[in-house]
Amino acid sequence: LAQVVFQIPTTGMQAWWWAIVVVTVGAAWGRLAQPAHDGWVAATQGALDPQWNSLPVLLPAAGIVVGAASSFLHGRRHLKARARPAQPAPPRLQELIKAFGSIPNVALKYSALIFEGSRLPELSPAALVQENRVPGCVSRTWVSVSGDAALVRIAAHSEAQITRGLCALLVTGLDGLPAAEVANVDPAVLQEFGFGDTLTPGRNSGFLNIMLSIQRQARKLGESQVA
């Protein structure tokens, strides 16, 4: 749950929803703690230290503090993301989006994906390391971004044909661009491929994770050049 909460891009309004959830849980916990607290006091015949009498109040108060902190942190993350406006898809990626968007049925889309994957150059065995592994993919998948801030070289590999095809789309669409341009492409453009009903939820999620892994490596490469 923590991984989901802190990795999903969150708007200011969503941050407040998270805060409300935490406050509600804290308040509910405090309310549930009251009978237990009263029973504890009765069992000890009032011998409990008086400072513990405030426990049912402190629990929801703690929930409010945690909720406010969550809202603040998510708000900062949202503002930082707004400071780096996402760019539209680069021309080659737009061409691929247009081509796949025009394919009329599922079978042909799968055939086209497998064909694109068959054209993907092999990834060097030296790049098949854990740090290049894409998290959240149904099959084992790796991406490698090299080069410099002015021009990145992207390579990828997957053990599954369909996922290999998804890798090929991103390699073809993003390879050879400046690191900053790759890092700032809006991942939402992937929805324009129209794979939503064609691929399984796991593969749709994997497609996004491949994109995010490429962008993370490109951003790191660009920042290292600036430093």
Short mmCIF file of C-alpha atoms in Angstrom, two decimals:
data_model
loop_
_atom_site.label_atom_id
_atom_site.label_comp_id
_atom_site.label_asym_id
_atom_site.label_seq_id
_atom_site.Cartn_x
_atom_site.Cartn_y
_atom_site.Cartn_z
CA LEU A 1 0.00 0.00 0.00
CA ALA A 2 2.81 2.43 0.87
CA GLN A 3 4.40 1.75 -2.53
CA VAL A 4 1.12 2.58 -4.27
CA VAL A 5 0.46 5.71 -2.19
CA PHE A 6 3.88 7.25 -2.68
CA GLN A 7 4.51 6.28 -6.33
CA ILE A 8 1.23 7.23 -7.98
CA PRO A 9 1.35 10.84 -9.27
CA THR A 10 -1.04 12.69 -7.00
CA THR A 11 -2.89 15.94 -7.53
CA GLY A 12 -3.57 18.38 -4.72
CA MET A 13 -7.19 17.23 -4.47
CA GLN A 14 -6.13 13.57 -4.29
CA ALA A 15 -3.66 14.48 -1.54
CA TRP A 16 -6.54 15.85 0.55
CA TRP A 17 -8.46 12.64 -0.03
CA TRP A 18 -5.52 10.70 1.35
CA ALA A 19 -5.44 13.08 4.33
CA ILE A 20 -9.18 12.54 4.96
CA VAL A 21 -8.71 8.77 4.83
CA VAL A 22 -5.86 8.86 7.36
CA VAL A 23 -7.74 11.23 9.69
CA THR A 24 -10.88 9.06 9.51
CA VAL A 25 -8.92 5.91 10.29
CA GLY A 26 -7.18 7.68 13.18
CA ALA A 27 -10.48 8.93 14.59
CA ALA A 28 -12.12 5.53 14.21
CA TRP A 29 -9.21 3.87 15.94
CA GLY A 30 -9.44 6.34 18.79
CA ARG A 31 -13.17 5.65 19.12
CA LEU A 32 -12.58 1.90 19.12
CA ALA A 33 -9.87 2.34 21.73
CA GLN A 34 -12.28 4.02 24.18
CA PRO A 35 -14.06 0.83 25.39
CA ALA A 36 -10.74 -0.97 25.74
CA HIS A 37 -9.34 2.01 27.62
CA ASP A 38 -12.37 2.12 29.97
CA GLY A 39 -12.09 -1.60 30.58
CA TRP A 40 -8.42 -1.22 31.34
CA VAL A 41 -9.14 1.53 33.85
CA ALA A 42 -11.84 -0.61 35.50
CA ALA A 43 -9.58 -3.65 35.64
CA THR A 44 -6.82 -1.70 37.32
CA GLN A 45 -9.37 -0.08 39.69
CA GLY A 46 -8.28 3.40 38.68
CA ALA A 47 -4.61 2.68 39.33
CA LEU A 48 -3.73 3.63 35.74
CA ASP A 49 -1.54 6.70 35.42
CA PRO A 50 -3.84 9.69 34.68
CA GLN A 51 -1.78 10.62 31.61
CA TRP A 52 -3.17 7.55 29.81
CA ASN A 53 -6.70 8.96 30.09
CA SER A 54 -5.94 11.11 27.04
CA LEU A 55 -5.14 8.10 24.84
CA PRO A 56 -8.48 8.06 22.93
CA VAL A 57 -7.97 11.76 22.13
CA LEU A 58 -4.34 11.40 21.12
CA LEU A 59 -5.01 8.68 18.56
CA PRO A 60 -7.31 10.71 16.28
CA ALA A 61 -5.05 13.72 16.84
CA ALA A 62 -2.16 11.62 15.57
CA GLY A 63 -4.30 10.74 12.56
CA ILE A 64 -4.82 14.45 11.83
CA VAL A 65 -1.07 15.11 12.03
CA VAL A 66 -0.27 12.20 9.72
CA GLY A 67 -2.99 13.27 7.28
CA ALA A 68 -1.72 16.84 7.16
CA ALA A 69 1.85 15.62 6.62
CA SER A 70 0.68 13.32 3.82
CA SER A 71 -1.16 16.19 2.15
CA PHE A 72 1.89 18.45 2.43
CA LEU A 73 4.28 15.87 0.97
CA HIS A 74 1.98 14.96 -1.90
CA GLY A 75 1.33 18.63 -2.59
CA ARG A 76 5.06 19.30 -2.85
CA ARG A 77 5.47 16.36 -5.21
CA HIS A 78 2.62 17.65 -7.38
CA LEU A 79 4.10 21.15 -7.51
CA LYS A 80 7.51 19.75 -8.50
CA ALA A 81 5.87 17.78 -11.27
CA ARG A 82 4.05 20.91 -12.44
CA ALA A 83 7.41 22.72 -12.54
CA ARG A 84 8.56 20.21 -15.19
CA PRO A 85 5.74 20.31 -17.74
CA ALA A 86 5.38 17.10 -19.74
CA GLN A 87 6.11 17.31 -23.45
CA PRO A 88 4.03 15.83 -26.26
CA ALA A 89 5.16 12.61 -27.92
CA PRO A 90 8.21 12.98 -30.19
CA PRO A 91 7.52 12.69 -33.94
CA ARG A 92 8.60 9.04 -34.33
CA LEU A 93 6.48 7.99 -31.35
CA GLN A 94 3.53 9.93 -32.77
CA GLU A 95 3.92 8.04 -36.06
CA LEU A 96 3.81 4.72 -34.23
CA ILE A 97 0.77 5.82 -32.22
CA LYS A 98 -1.02 6.79 -35.42
CA ALA A 99 -0.07 3.50 -37.13
CA PHE A 100 -1.23 1.28 -34.25
CA GLY A 101 -4.31 3.39 -33.65
CA SER A 102 -5.44 2.64 -37.19
CA ILE A 103 -5.19 -1.16 -36.85
CA PRO A 104 -8.81 -2.35 -36.86
CA ASN A 105 -8.76 -5.51 -34.72
CA VAL A 106 -7.01 -7.24 -31.85
CA ALA A 107 -5.44 -10.06 -33.86
CA LEU A 108 -3.74 -7.65 -36.23
CA LYS A 109 -2.46 -5.53 -33.34
CA TYR A 110 -0.90 -8.59 -31.71
CA SER A 111 0.67 -9.58 -35.03
CA ALA A 112 2.07 -6.08 -35.48
CA LEU A 113 3.49 -6.08 -31.93
CA ILE A 114 5.18 -9.45 -32.45
CA PHE A 115 6.63 -8.22 -35.74
CA GLU A 116 8.02 -5.06 -34.10
CA GLY A 117 9.52 -7.18 -31.33
CA SER A 118 11.25 -9.44 -33.85
CA ARG A 119 13.07 -6.38 -35.21
CA LEU A 120 14.32 -5.25 -31.80
CA PRO A 121 18.13 -5.54 -31.60
CA GLU A 122 19.44 -7.92 -28.97
CA LEU A 123 20.40 -6.37 -25.66
CA SER A 124 24.00 -6.92 -24.61
CA PRO A 125 24.33 -9.67 -21.96
CA ALA A 126 26.26 -7.16 -19.84
CA ALA A 127 23.09 -5.03 -19.65
CA LEU A 128 20.94 -7.89 -18.31
CA VAL A 129 21.53 -6.84 -14.72
CA GLN A 130 19.16 -6.19 -11.84
CA GLU A 131 19.51 -2.40 -11.99
CA ASN A 132 18.15 -2.47 -15.57
CA ARG A 133 15.28 -4.81 -14.72
CA VAL A 134 11.83 -3.29 -15.24
CA PRO A 135 9.64 -3.73 -12.14
CA GLY A 136 6.03 -4.76 -12.44
CA CYS A 137 6.28 -6.63 -15.76
CA VAL A 138 4.56 -9.98 -16.28
CA SER A 139 7.73 -11.32 -17.96
CA ARG A 140 11.34 -10.51 -17.20
CA THR A 141 12.21 -7.28 -19.00
CA TRP A 142 15.26 -5.02 -19.07
CA VAL A 143 15.96 -1.55 -20.47
CA SER A 144 19.32 0.17 -20.84
CA VAL A 145 19.85 3.87 -21.55
CA SER A 146 23.33 5.06 -22.49
CA GLY A 147 24.93 7.99 -24.33
CA ASP A 148 24.86 11.52 -22.97
CA ALA A 149 22.51 14.42 -22.28
CA ALA A 150 22.45 15.44 -25.95
CA LEU A 151 21.62 12.01 -27.37
CA VAL A 152 20.55 8.83 -25.62
CA ARG A 153 20.78 5.29 -26.93
CA ILE A 154 18.00 3.02 -25.70
CA ALA A 155 18.05 -0.77 -25.78
CA ALA A 156 15.64 -3.29 -24.31
CA HIS A 157 14.85 -6.97 -24.05
CA SER A 158 11.97 -9.09 -22.81
CA GLU A 159 11.44 -12.83 -22.59
CA ALA A 160 7.86 -12.51 -23.88
CA GLN A 161 7.02 -11.71 -27.51
CA ILE A 162 4.26 -9.21 -26.77
CA THR A 163 6.27 -7.33 -24.15
CA ARG A 164 9.26 -7.37 -26.49
CA GLY A 165 7.03 -5.67 -29.06
CA LEU A 166 6.05 -3.01 -26.52
CA CYS A 167 9.74 -2.43 -25.81
CA ALA A 168 10.37 -2.06 -29.54
CA LEU A 169 7.75 0.69 -29.83
CA LEU A 170 9.44 2.76 -27.13
CA VAL A 171 12.96 2.09 -28.35
CA THR A 172 12.00 3.13 -31.89
CA GLY A 173 10.04 6.14 -30.70
CA LEU A 174 12.53 7.53 -28.17
CA ASP A 175 16.02 6.39 -29.20
CA GLY A 176 18.40 9.13 -30.34
CA LEU A 177 16.63 12.00 -28.57
CA PRO A 178 18.08 14.32 -25.90
CA ALA A 179 17.84 12.91 -22.39
CA ALA A 180 15.62 15.78 -21.19
CA GLU A 181 13.14 15.24 -24.02
CA VAL A 182 12.84 11.54 -23.23
CA ALA A 183 12.46 12.22 -19.51
CA ASN A 184 9.69 14.79 -20.01
CA VAL A 185 7.40 12.92 -22.41
CA ASP A 186 4.00 12.55 -20.79
CA PRO A 187 3.53 8.81 -20.06
CA ALA A 188 -0.19 9.32 -20.69
CA VAL A 189 0.58 9.29 -24.44
CA LEU A 190 0.82 5.50 -24.19
CA GLN A 191 -2.97 5.41 -23.91
CA GLU A 192 -3.14 6.77 -27.45
CA PHE A 193 -1.82 3.45 -28.79
CA GLY A 194 -5.27 2.07 -28.00
CA PHE A 195 -4.02 -1.06 -26.23
CA GLY A 196 -6.40 -0.62 -23.29
CA ASP A 197 -8.81 -3.38 -24.34
CA THR A 198 -6.26 -5.32 -26.38
CA LEU A 199 -3.70 -6.15 -23.71
CA THR A 200 -4.16 -7.73 -20.30
CA PRO A 201 -4.04 -5.34 -17.32
CA GLY A 202 -0.64 -6.78 -16.41
CA ARG A 203 0.81 -5.98 -19.82
CA ASN A 204 -0.75 -2.51 -19.86
CA SER A 205 0.91 -1.88 -16.50
CA GLY A 206 4.16 -3.33 -17.83
CA PHE A 207 4.04 -0.99 -20.84
CA LEU A 208 3.85 1.98 -18.50
CA ASN A 209 6.64 0.61 -16.29
CA ILE A 210 8.92 0.16 -19.31
CA MET A 211 8.31 3.80 -20.20
CA LEU A 212 8.97 4.97 -16.64
CA SER A 213 12.16 2.91 -16.42
CA ILE A 214 13.47 4.46 -19.64
CA GLN A 215 12.62 7.94 -18.38
CA ARG A 216 14.23 7.32 -14.99
CA GLN A 217 17.49 6.22 -16.61
CA ALA A 218 17.40 9.10 -19.11
CA ARG A 219 16.82 11.61 -16.32
CA LYS A 220 19.68 10.15 -14.31
CA LEU A 221 21.96 10.29 -17.35
CA GLY A 222 21.05 13.93 -18.03
CA GLU A 223 21.58 14.94 -14.41
CA SER A 224 24.98 13.22 -14.29
CA GLN A 225 26.09 15.19 -17.36
CA VAL A 226 25.00 18.48 -15.77
CA ALA A 227 26.84 17.61 -12.56
#
